[in-house]
Amino acid sequence: MTTATYTVKGMTCGHCVSSVKEEVGEISGITAVEVDLASGLLTVESDDPIDSEQIKAAVQEAGYEVDPS
Amino acid sequence: MTTATYTVKGMTCGHCVSSVKEEVGEISGITAVEVDLASGLLTVESDDPIDSEQIKAAVQEAGYEVDPS
């Protein structure tokens, strides 16, 4: 199992969290998604590693940005 | 036609606006709902006047509060 973390910028409320969870959760191979609103921390679990570009694209699709730092 | 305005507190993003619009729009007799995120202004149109308690209850159902002032 692989766990990867990202920081998402721009989420302001629980609805934003839900949008990110939904979009990221649709990526093939992902088994669990957790998002913390206060810190912006996005934690993604998968059986095999997921290309970070796919994660970033899903976050953008939801309307937010992954902090590159 | 009747137009009534309220100020909604606690909305932070477009998802919040959508939630308020959806809940208030479900009230019987309402013909149009507009919500401005920046000001919190909720504008409700209806053929006949709507009890403000119904509006407040719908806003609370969405997870926000009507500013009593």
Short mmCIF file of N, CA and C in Angstrom, two decimals:
data_model
loop_
_atom_site.label_atom_id
_atom_site.label_comp_id
_atom_site.label_asym_id
_atom_site.label_seq_id
_atom_site.Cartn_x
_atom_site.Cartn_y
_atom_site.Cartn_z
N MET A 1 0.83 -1.20 0.00
CA MET A 1 0.00 0.00 0.00
C MET A 1 0.87 1.26 0.00
N THR A 2 0.42 2.27 -0.72
CA THR A 2 1.16 3.53 -0.81
C THR A 2 0.33 4.66 -0.22
N THR A 3 0.96 5.52 0.56
CA THR A 3 0.30 6.72 1.07
C THR A 3 1.07 7.94 0.58
N ALA A 4 0.35 8.88 -0.02
CA ALA A 4 0.99 10.12 -0.47
C ALA A 4 0.22 11.30 0.11
N THR A 5 0.93 12.38 0.41
CA THR A 5 0.26 13.56 0.96
C THR A 5 0.54 14.79 0.09
N TYR A 6 -0.45 15.66 0.05
CA TYR A 6 -0.36 16.92 -0.70
C TYR A 6 -0.98 18.00 0.18
N THR A 7 -0.67 19.25 -0.15
CA THR A 7 -1.35 20.36 0.52
C THR A 7 -2.20 21.09 -0.50
N VAL A 8 -3.49 21.21 -0.19
CA VAL A 8 -4.44 21.84 -1.10
C VAL A 8 -4.71 23.26 -0.62
N LYS A 9 -4.64 24.20 -1.55
CA LYS A 9 -4.89 25.62 -1.23
C LYS A 9 -6.30 26.02 -1.67
N GLY A 10 -6.94 26.86 -0.89
CA GLY A 10 -8.17 27.51 -1.34
C GLY A 10 -9.46 26.92 -0.79
N MET A 11 -9.37 25.82 -0.06
CA MET A 11 -10.60 25.25 0.50
C MET A 11 -11.06 26.10 1.68
N THR A 12 -12.35 26.40 1.71
CA THR A 12 -12.85 27.27 2.78
C THR A 12 -13.89 26.62 3.67
N CYS A 13 -14.46 25.51 3.23
CA CYS A 13 -15.55 24.92 4.03
C CYS A 13 -15.69 23.43 3.74
N GLY A 14 -16.59 22.80 4.44
CA GLY A 14 -16.79 21.36 4.29
C GLY A 14 -17.20 20.95 2.89
N HIS A 15 -17.89 21.87 2.18
CA HIS A 15 -18.28 21.55 0.81
C HIS A 15 -17.05 21.43 -0.09
N CYS A 16 -16.08 22.30 0.17
CA CYS A 16 -14.84 22.26 -0.60
C CYS A 16 -14.13 20.92 -0.37
N VAL A 17 -14.09 20.52 0.89
CA VAL A 17 -13.48 19.23 1.25
C VAL A 17 -14.17 18.10 0.49
N SER A 18 -15.49 18.15 0.46
CA SER A 18 -16.25 17.10 -0.23
C SER A 18 -15.93 17.07 -1.72
N SER A 19 -15.79 18.24 -2.32
CA SER A 19 -15.50 18.31 -3.76
C SER A 19 -14.14 17.69 -4.06
N VAL A 20 -13.16 18.01 -3.24
CA VAL A 20 -11.81 17.46 -3.45
C VAL A 20 -11.82 15.95 -3.26
N LYS A 21 -12.48 15.50 -2.18
CA LYS A 21 -12.57 14.05 -1.93
C LYS A 21 -13.20 13.32 -3.10
N GLU A 22 -14.26 13.92 -3.63
CA GLU A 22 -15.00 13.27 -4.71
C GLU A 22 -14.14 13.16 -5.97
N GLU A 23 -13.51 14.26 -6.35
CA GLU A 23 -12.71 14.25 -7.59
C GLU A 23 -11.50 13.33 -7.46
N VAL A 24 -10.79 13.43 -6.35
CA VAL A 24 -9.59 12.61 -6.17
C VAL A 24 -9.98 11.14 -6.04
N GLY A 25 -11.11 10.90 -5.38
CA GLY A 25 -11.56 9.52 -5.18
C GLY A 25 -11.95 8.81 -6.47
N GLU A 26 -12.18 9.59 -7.52
CA GLU A 26 -12.56 8.99 -8.81
C GLU A 26 -11.36 8.45 -9.59
N ILE A 27 -10.15 8.79 -9.13
CA ILE A 27 -8.94 8.31 -9.83
C ILE A 27 -8.80 6.81 -9.62
N SER A 28 -8.59 6.12 -10.71
CA SER A 28 -8.47 4.66 -10.69
C SER A 28 -7.29 4.23 -9.82
N GLY A 29 -7.50 3.29 -8.93
CA GLY A 29 -6.43 2.75 -8.11
C GLY A 29 -6.38 3.30 -6.70
N ILE A 30 -7.11 4.42 -6.48
CA ILE A 30 -7.10 5.01 -5.14
C ILE A 30 -8.08 4.27 -4.23
N THR A 31 -7.60 3.94 -3.04
CA THR A 31 -8.43 3.15 -2.12
C THR A 31 -8.99 3.98 -0.96
N ALA A 32 -8.33 5.13 -0.66
CA ALA A 32 -8.84 5.99 0.41
C ALA A 32 -8.34 7.42 0.21
N VAL A 33 -9.20 8.39 0.55
CA VAL A 33 -8.85 9.81 0.45
C VAL A 33 -9.27 10.49 1.75
N GLU A 34 -8.35 11.22 2.36
CA GLU A 34 -8.70 12.03 3.52
C GLU A 34 -8.29 13.46 3.26
N VAL A 35 -9.12 14.41 3.68
CA VAL A 35 -8.81 15.83 3.50
C VAL A 35 -9.07 16.56 4.81
N ASP A 36 -8.08 17.32 5.26
CA ASP A 36 -8.24 18.14 6.46
C ASP A 36 -8.39 19.60 6.05
N LEU A 37 -9.52 20.16 6.37
CA LEU A 37 -9.82 21.54 5.94
C LEU A 37 -8.84 22.55 6.51
N ALA A 38 -8.58 22.46 7.81
CA ALA A 38 -7.78 23.48 8.49
C ALA A 38 -6.35 23.54 7.94
N SER A 39 -5.75 22.39 7.70
CA SER A 39 -4.37 22.36 7.23
C SER A 39 -4.27 22.24 5.72
N GLY A 40 -5.36 21.85 5.07
CA GLY A 40 -5.33 21.61 3.63
C GLY A 40 -4.70 20.27 3.26
N LEU A 41 -4.40 19.47 4.27
CA LEU A 41 -3.69 18.22 4.01
C LEU A 41 -4.59 17.19 3.32
N LEU A 42 -4.12 16.75 2.17
CA LEU A 42 -4.80 15.71 1.39
C LEU A 42 -3.96 14.44 1.47
N THR A 43 -4.54 13.37 1.97
CA THR A 43 -3.84 12.09 2.11
C THR A 43 -4.51 11.07 1.21
N VAL A 44 -3.71 10.45 0.37
CA VAL A 44 -4.23 9.53 -0.64
C VAL A 44 -3.59 8.16 -0.45
N GLU A 45 -4.43 7.15 -0.34
CA GLU A 45 -3.91 5.78 -0.24
C GLU A 45 -4.25 5.01 -1.51
N SER A 46 -3.31 4.18 -1.93
CA SER A 46 -3.53 3.37 -3.12
C SER A 46 -2.69 2.10 -3.03
N ASP A 47 -3.07 1.11 -3.79
CA ASP A 47 -2.28 -0.12 -3.79
C ASP A 47 -0.93 0.13 -4.43
N ASP A 48 -0.94 0.82 -5.58
CA ASP A 48 0.30 1.18 -6.28
C ASP A 48 0.41 2.71 -6.30
N PRO A 49 1.62 3.24 -6.43
CA PRO A 49 1.79 4.70 -6.46
C PRO A 49 0.98 5.35 -7.59
N ILE A 50 0.42 6.52 -7.30
CA ILE A 50 -0.36 7.27 -8.28
C ILE A 50 0.47 8.46 -8.76
N ASP A 51 0.49 8.71 -10.05
CA ASP A 51 1.18 9.86 -10.62
C ASP A 51 0.65 11.15 -9.97
N SER A 52 1.56 11.95 -9.41
CA SER A 52 1.12 13.17 -8.72
C SER A 52 0.40 14.13 -9.66
N GLU A 53 0.71 14.06 -10.95
CA GLU A 53 0.04 14.93 -11.91
C GLU A 53 -1.46 14.62 -11.98
N GLN A 54 -1.78 13.35 -11.79
CA GLN A 54 -3.19 12.95 -11.78
C GLN A 54 -3.91 13.53 -10.58
N ILE A 55 -3.20 13.51 -9.44
CA ILE A 55 -3.79 14.08 -8.21
C ILE A 55 -3.99 15.57 -8.38
N LYS A 56 -2.97 16.25 -8.89
CA LYS A 56 -3.06 17.71 -9.08
C LYS A 56 -4.19 18.06 -10.04
N ALA A 57 -4.32 17.27 -11.09
CA ALA A 57 -5.38 17.54 -12.07
C ALA A 57 -6.77 17.38 -11.44
N ALA A 58 -6.91 16.37 -10.58
CA ALA A 58 -8.21 16.15 -9.93
C ALA A 58 -8.53 17.28 -8.96
N VAL A 59 -7.51 17.75 -8.24
CA VAL A 59 -7.71 18.87 -7.31
C VAL A 59 -8.11 20.12 -8.10
N GLN A 60 -7.48 20.34 -9.24
CA GLN A 60 -7.83 21.49 -10.08
C GLN A 60 -9.24 21.35 -10.62
N GLU A 61 -9.59 20.14 -10.99
CA GLU A 61 -10.95 19.88 -11.49
C GLU A 61 -11.99 20.26 -10.43
N ALA A 62 -11.64 20.03 -9.17
CA ALA A 62 -12.54 20.39 -8.06
C ALA A 62 -12.56 21.89 -7.82
N GLY A 63 -11.56 22.60 -8.38
CA GLY A 63 -11.55 24.06 -8.26
C GLY A 63 -10.48 24.60 -7.32
N TYR A 64 -9.49 23.77 -6.97
CA TYR A 64 -8.46 24.19 -6.02
C TYR A 64 -7.07 23.90 -6.58
N GLU A 65 -6.05 24.26 -5.85
CA GLU A 65 -4.68 24.06 -6.30
C GLU A 65 -3.88 23.27 -5.27
N VAL A 66 -2.97 22.42 -5.77
CA VAL A 66 -2.02 21.77 -4.88
C VAL A 66 -0.85 22.72 -4.67
N ASP A 67 -0.53 22.96 -3.41
CA ASP A 67 0.61 23.82 -3.08
C ASP A 67 1.89 23.11 -3.55
N PRO A 68 2.66 23.75 -4.44
CA PRO A 68 3.85 23.08 -4.98
C PRO A 68 4.99 22.95 -3.98
N SER A 69 4.93 23.71 -2.89
CA SER A 69 6.06 23.69 -1.94
C SER A 69 6.04 22.43 -1.10
N MET B 1 -46.26 40.34 -6.86
CA MET B 1 -45.00 39.69 -6.51
C MET B 1 -44.38 40.35 -5.29
N THR B 2 -43.78 39.53 -4.46
CA THR B 2 -43.15 40.02 -3.23
C THR B 2 -41.65 39.73 -3.28
N THR B 3 -40.85 40.70 -2.88
CA THR B 3 -39.41 40.49 -2.77
C THR B 3 -38.99 40.76 -1.33
N ALA B 4 -38.29 39.81 -0.73
CA ALA B 4 -37.80 39.99 0.64
C ALA B 4 -36.30 39.74 0.64
N THR B 5 -35.58 40.47 1.50
CA THR B 5 -34.14 40.28 1.58
C THR B 5 -33.72 39.94 3.01
N TYR B 6 -32.68 39.14 3.11
CA TYR B 6 -32.11 38.71 4.38
C TYR B 6 -30.59 38.76 4.24
N THR B 7 -29.90 38.78 5.36
CA THR B 7 -28.44 38.67 5.33
C THR B 7 -28.05 37.34 5.97
N VAL B 8 -27.31 36.55 5.21
CA VAL B 8 -26.89 35.23 5.68
C VAL B 8 -25.45 35.30 6.16
N LYS B 9 -25.19 34.76 7.34
CA LYS B 9 -23.85 34.74 7.91
C LYS B 9 -23.20 33.37 7.73
N GLY B 10 -21.91 33.36 7.47
CA GLY B 10 -21.15 32.12 7.52
C GLY B 10 -20.84 31.47 6.19
N MET B 11 -21.36 32.03 5.11
CA MET B 11 -21.05 31.43 3.80
C MET B 11 -19.62 31.81 3.40
N THR B 12 -18.87 30.83 2.93
CA THR B 12 -17.47 31.11 2.59
C THR B 12 -17.13 30.88 1.13
N CYS B 13 -17.99 30.18 0.40
CA CYS B 13 -17.63 29.86 -0.99
C CYS B 13 -18.88 29.59 -1.81
N GLY B 14 -18.65 29.33 -3.07
CA GLY B 14 -19.78 29.10 -3.98
C GLY B 14 -20.62 27.89 -3.61
N HIS B 15 -19.99 26.90 -2.96
CA HIS B 15 -20.75 25.73 -2.53
C HIS B 15 -21.76 26.12 -1.46
N CYS B 16 -21.35 27.02 -0.59
CA CYS B 16 -22.25 27.50 0.47
C CYS B 16 -23.45 28.21 -0.15
N VAL B 17 -23.17 29.04 -1.15
CA VAL B 17 -24.23 29.75 -1.86
C VAL B 17 -25.21 28.76 -2.47
N SER B 18 -24.68 27.72 -3.09
CA SER B 18 -25.53 26.70 -3.71
C SER B 18 -26.42 26.01 -2.69
N SER B 19 -25.84 25.72 -1.52
CA SER B 19 -26.61 25.04 -0.48
C SER B 19 -27.78 25.90 -0.01
N VAL B 20 -27.52 27.19 0.19
CA VAL B 20 -28.57 28.10 0.64
C VAL B 20 -29.65 28.23 -0.44
N LYS B 21 -29.21 28.42 -1.68
CA LYS B 21 -30.17 28.53 -2.79
C LYS B 21 -31.07 27.30 -2.87
N GLU B 22 -30.46 26.14 -2.72
CA GLU B 22 -31.20 24.89 -2.84
C GLU B 22 -32.25 24.77 -1.74
N GLU B 23 -31.83 25.00 -0.50
CA GLU B 23 -32.75 24.83 0.63
C GLU B 23 -33.88 25.86 0.58
N VAL B 24 -33.53 27.12 0.34
CA VAL B 24 -34.55 28.16 0.31
C VAL B 24 -35.47 27.96 -0.89
N GLY B 25 -34.90 27.52 -2.00
CA GLY B 25 -35.69 27.31 -3.21
C GLY B 25 -36.72 26.21 -3.09
N GLU B 26 -36.55 25.36 -2.07
CA GLU B 26 -37.51 24.25 -1.87
C GLU B 26 -38.79 24.70 -1.16
N ILE B 27 -38.76 25.92 -0.62
CA ILE B 27 -39.95 26.41 0.10
C ILE B 27 -41.07 26.66 -0.91
N SER B 28 -42.23 26.16 -0.57
CA SER B 28 -43.39 26.28 -1.46
C SER B 28 -43.77 27.75 -1.66
N GLY B 29 -43.97 28.16 -2.89
CA GLY B 29 -44.40 29.52 -3.20
C GLY B 29 -43.30 30.44 -3.65
N ILE B 30 -42.04 30.00 -3.46
CA ILE B 30 -40.91 30.85 -3.87
C ILE B 30 -40.65 30.68 -5.36
N THR B 31 -40.51 31.82 -6.04
CA THR B 31 -40.34 31.77 -7.49
C THR B 31 -38.91 32.06 -7.92
N ALA B 32 -38.12 32.73 -7.05
CA ALA B 32 -36.72 33.01 -7.40
C ALA B 32 -35.91 33.24 -6.13
N VAL B 33 -34.66 32.78 -6.16
CA VAL B 33 -33.74 32.98 -5.03
C VAL B 33 -32.41 33.45 -5.58
N GLU B 34 -31.89 34.54 -5.02
CA GLU B 34 -30.55 35.00 -5.37
C GLU B 34 -29.73 35.13 -4.10
N VAL B 35 -28.46 34.75 -4.18
CA VAL B 35 -27.58 34.85 -3.02
C VAL B 35 -26.26 35.47 -3.47
N ASP B 36 -25.83 36.52 -2.76
CA ASP B 36 -24.53 37.14 -3.04
C ASP B 36 -23.56 36.74 -1.94
N LEU B 37 -22.50 36.06 -2.35
CA LEU B 37 -21.55 35.53 -1.37
C LEU B 37 -20.86 36.64 -0.59
N ALA B 38 -20.39 37.66 -1.29
CA ALA B 38 -19.58 38.70 -0.65
C ALA B 38 -20.36 39.44 0.44
N SER B 39 -21.60 39.78 0.14
CA SER B 39 -22.40 40.56 1.09
C SER B 39 -23.27 39.68 1.98
N GLY B 40 -23.47 38.42 1.57
CA GLY B 40 -24.38 37.54 2.28
C GLY B 40 -25.84 37.82 1.98
N LEU B 41 -26.08 38.69 1.02
CA LEU B 41 -27.46 39.10 0.73
C LEU B 41 -28.25 37.97 0.04
N LEU B 42 -29.36 37.62 0.69
CA LEU B 42 -30.29 36.61 0.16
C LEU B 42 -31.56 37.34 -0.28
N THR B 43 -31.90 37.22 -1.54
CA THR B 43 -33.10 37.86 -2.07
C THR B 43 -34.08 36.78 -2.52
N VAL B 44 -35.29 36.88 -2.01
CA VAL B 44 -36.30 35.85 -2.25
C VAL B 44 -37.51 36.49 -2.90
N GLU B 45 -37.92 35.94 -4.03
CA GLU B 45 -39.13 36.41 -4.69
C GLU B 45 -40.23 35.36 -4.59
N SER B 46 -41.45 35.83 -4.39
CA SER B 46 -42.58 34.91 -4.30
C SER B 46 -43.85 35.65 -4.73
N ASP B 47 -44.86 34.90 -5.10
CA ASP B 47 -46.13 35.53 -5.49
C ASP B 47 -46.77 36.17 -4.26
N ASP B 48 -46.79 35.41 -3.16
CA ASP B 48 -47.33 35.93 -1.90
C ASP B 48 -46.21 35.97 -0.86
N PRO B 49 -46.34 36.82 0.15
CA PRO B 49 -45.28 36.91 1.17
C PRO B 49 -45.02 35.56 1.85
N ILE B 50 -43.75 35.29 2.14
CA ILE B 50 -43.35 34.04 2.81
C ILE B 50 -42.98 34.37 4.25
N ASP B 51 -43.43 33.56 5.18
CA ASP B 51 -43.09 33.73 6.59
C ASP B 51 -41.57 33.70 6.75
N SER B 52 -41.02 34.75 7.38
CA SER B 52 -39.56 34.83 7.51
C SER B 52 -39.00 33.67 8.33
N GLU B 53 -39.82 33.09 9.20
CA GLU B 53 -39.34 31.95 9.99
C GLU B 53 -39.04 30.75 9.08
N GLN B 54 -39.81 30.64 8.01
CA GLN B 54 -39.57 29.56 7.05
C GLN B 54 -38.23 29.76 6.34
N ILE B 55 -37.96 31.02 6.01
CA ILE B 55 -36.68 31.34 5.34
C ILE B 55 -35.52 31.05 6.28
N LYS B 56 -35.66 31.51 7.53
CA LYS B 56 -34.58 31.31 8.51
C LYS B 56 -34.33 29.82 8.75
N ALA B 57 -35.42 29.05 8.79
CA ALA B 57 -35.28 27.61 9.02
C ALA B 57 -34.56 26.95 7.85
N ALA B 58 -34.85 27.39 6.65
CA ALA B 58 -34.20 26.80 5.46
C ALA B 58 -32.71 27.15 5.44
N VAL B 59 -32.39 28.39 5.82
CA VAL B 59 -30.99 28.80 5.87
C VAL B 59 -30.24 27.98 6.92
N GLN B 60 -30.89 27.76 8.06
CA GLN B 60 -30.28 26.94 9.12
C GLN B 60 -30.11 25.49 8.65
N GLU B 61 -31.08 25.01 7.91
CA GLU B 61 -31.01 23.65 7.37
C GLU B 61 -29.77 23.50 6.48
N ALA B 62 -29.47 24.58 5.75
CA ALA B 62 -28.29 24.58 4.88
C ALA B 62 -26.99 24.69 5.67
N GLY B 63 -27.11 25.10 6.94
CA GLY B 63 -25.93 25.17 7.79
C GLY B 63 -25.45 26.58 8.11
N TYR B 64 -26.31 27.57 7.88
CA TYR B 64 -25.92 28.97 8.09
C TYR B 64 -26.97 29.68 8.94
N GLU B 65 -26.72 30.95 9.22
CA GLU B 65 -27.63 31.73 10.07
C GLU B 65 -28.05 33.00 9.35
N VAL B 66 -29.30 33.40 9.56
CA VAL B 66 -29.74 34.71 9.09
C VAL B 66 -29.37 35.73 10.15
N ASP B 67 -28.69 36.80 9.72
CA ASP B 67 -28.31 37.87 10.63
C ASP B 67 -29.58 38.57 11.09
N PRO B 68 -29.84 38.59 12.41
CA PRO B 68 -31.10 39.16 12.90
C PRO B 68 -31.15 40.68 12.79
N SER B 69 -29.99 41.33 12.58
CA SER B 69 -29.99 42.80 12.56
C SER B 69 -30.55 43.33 11.24
#
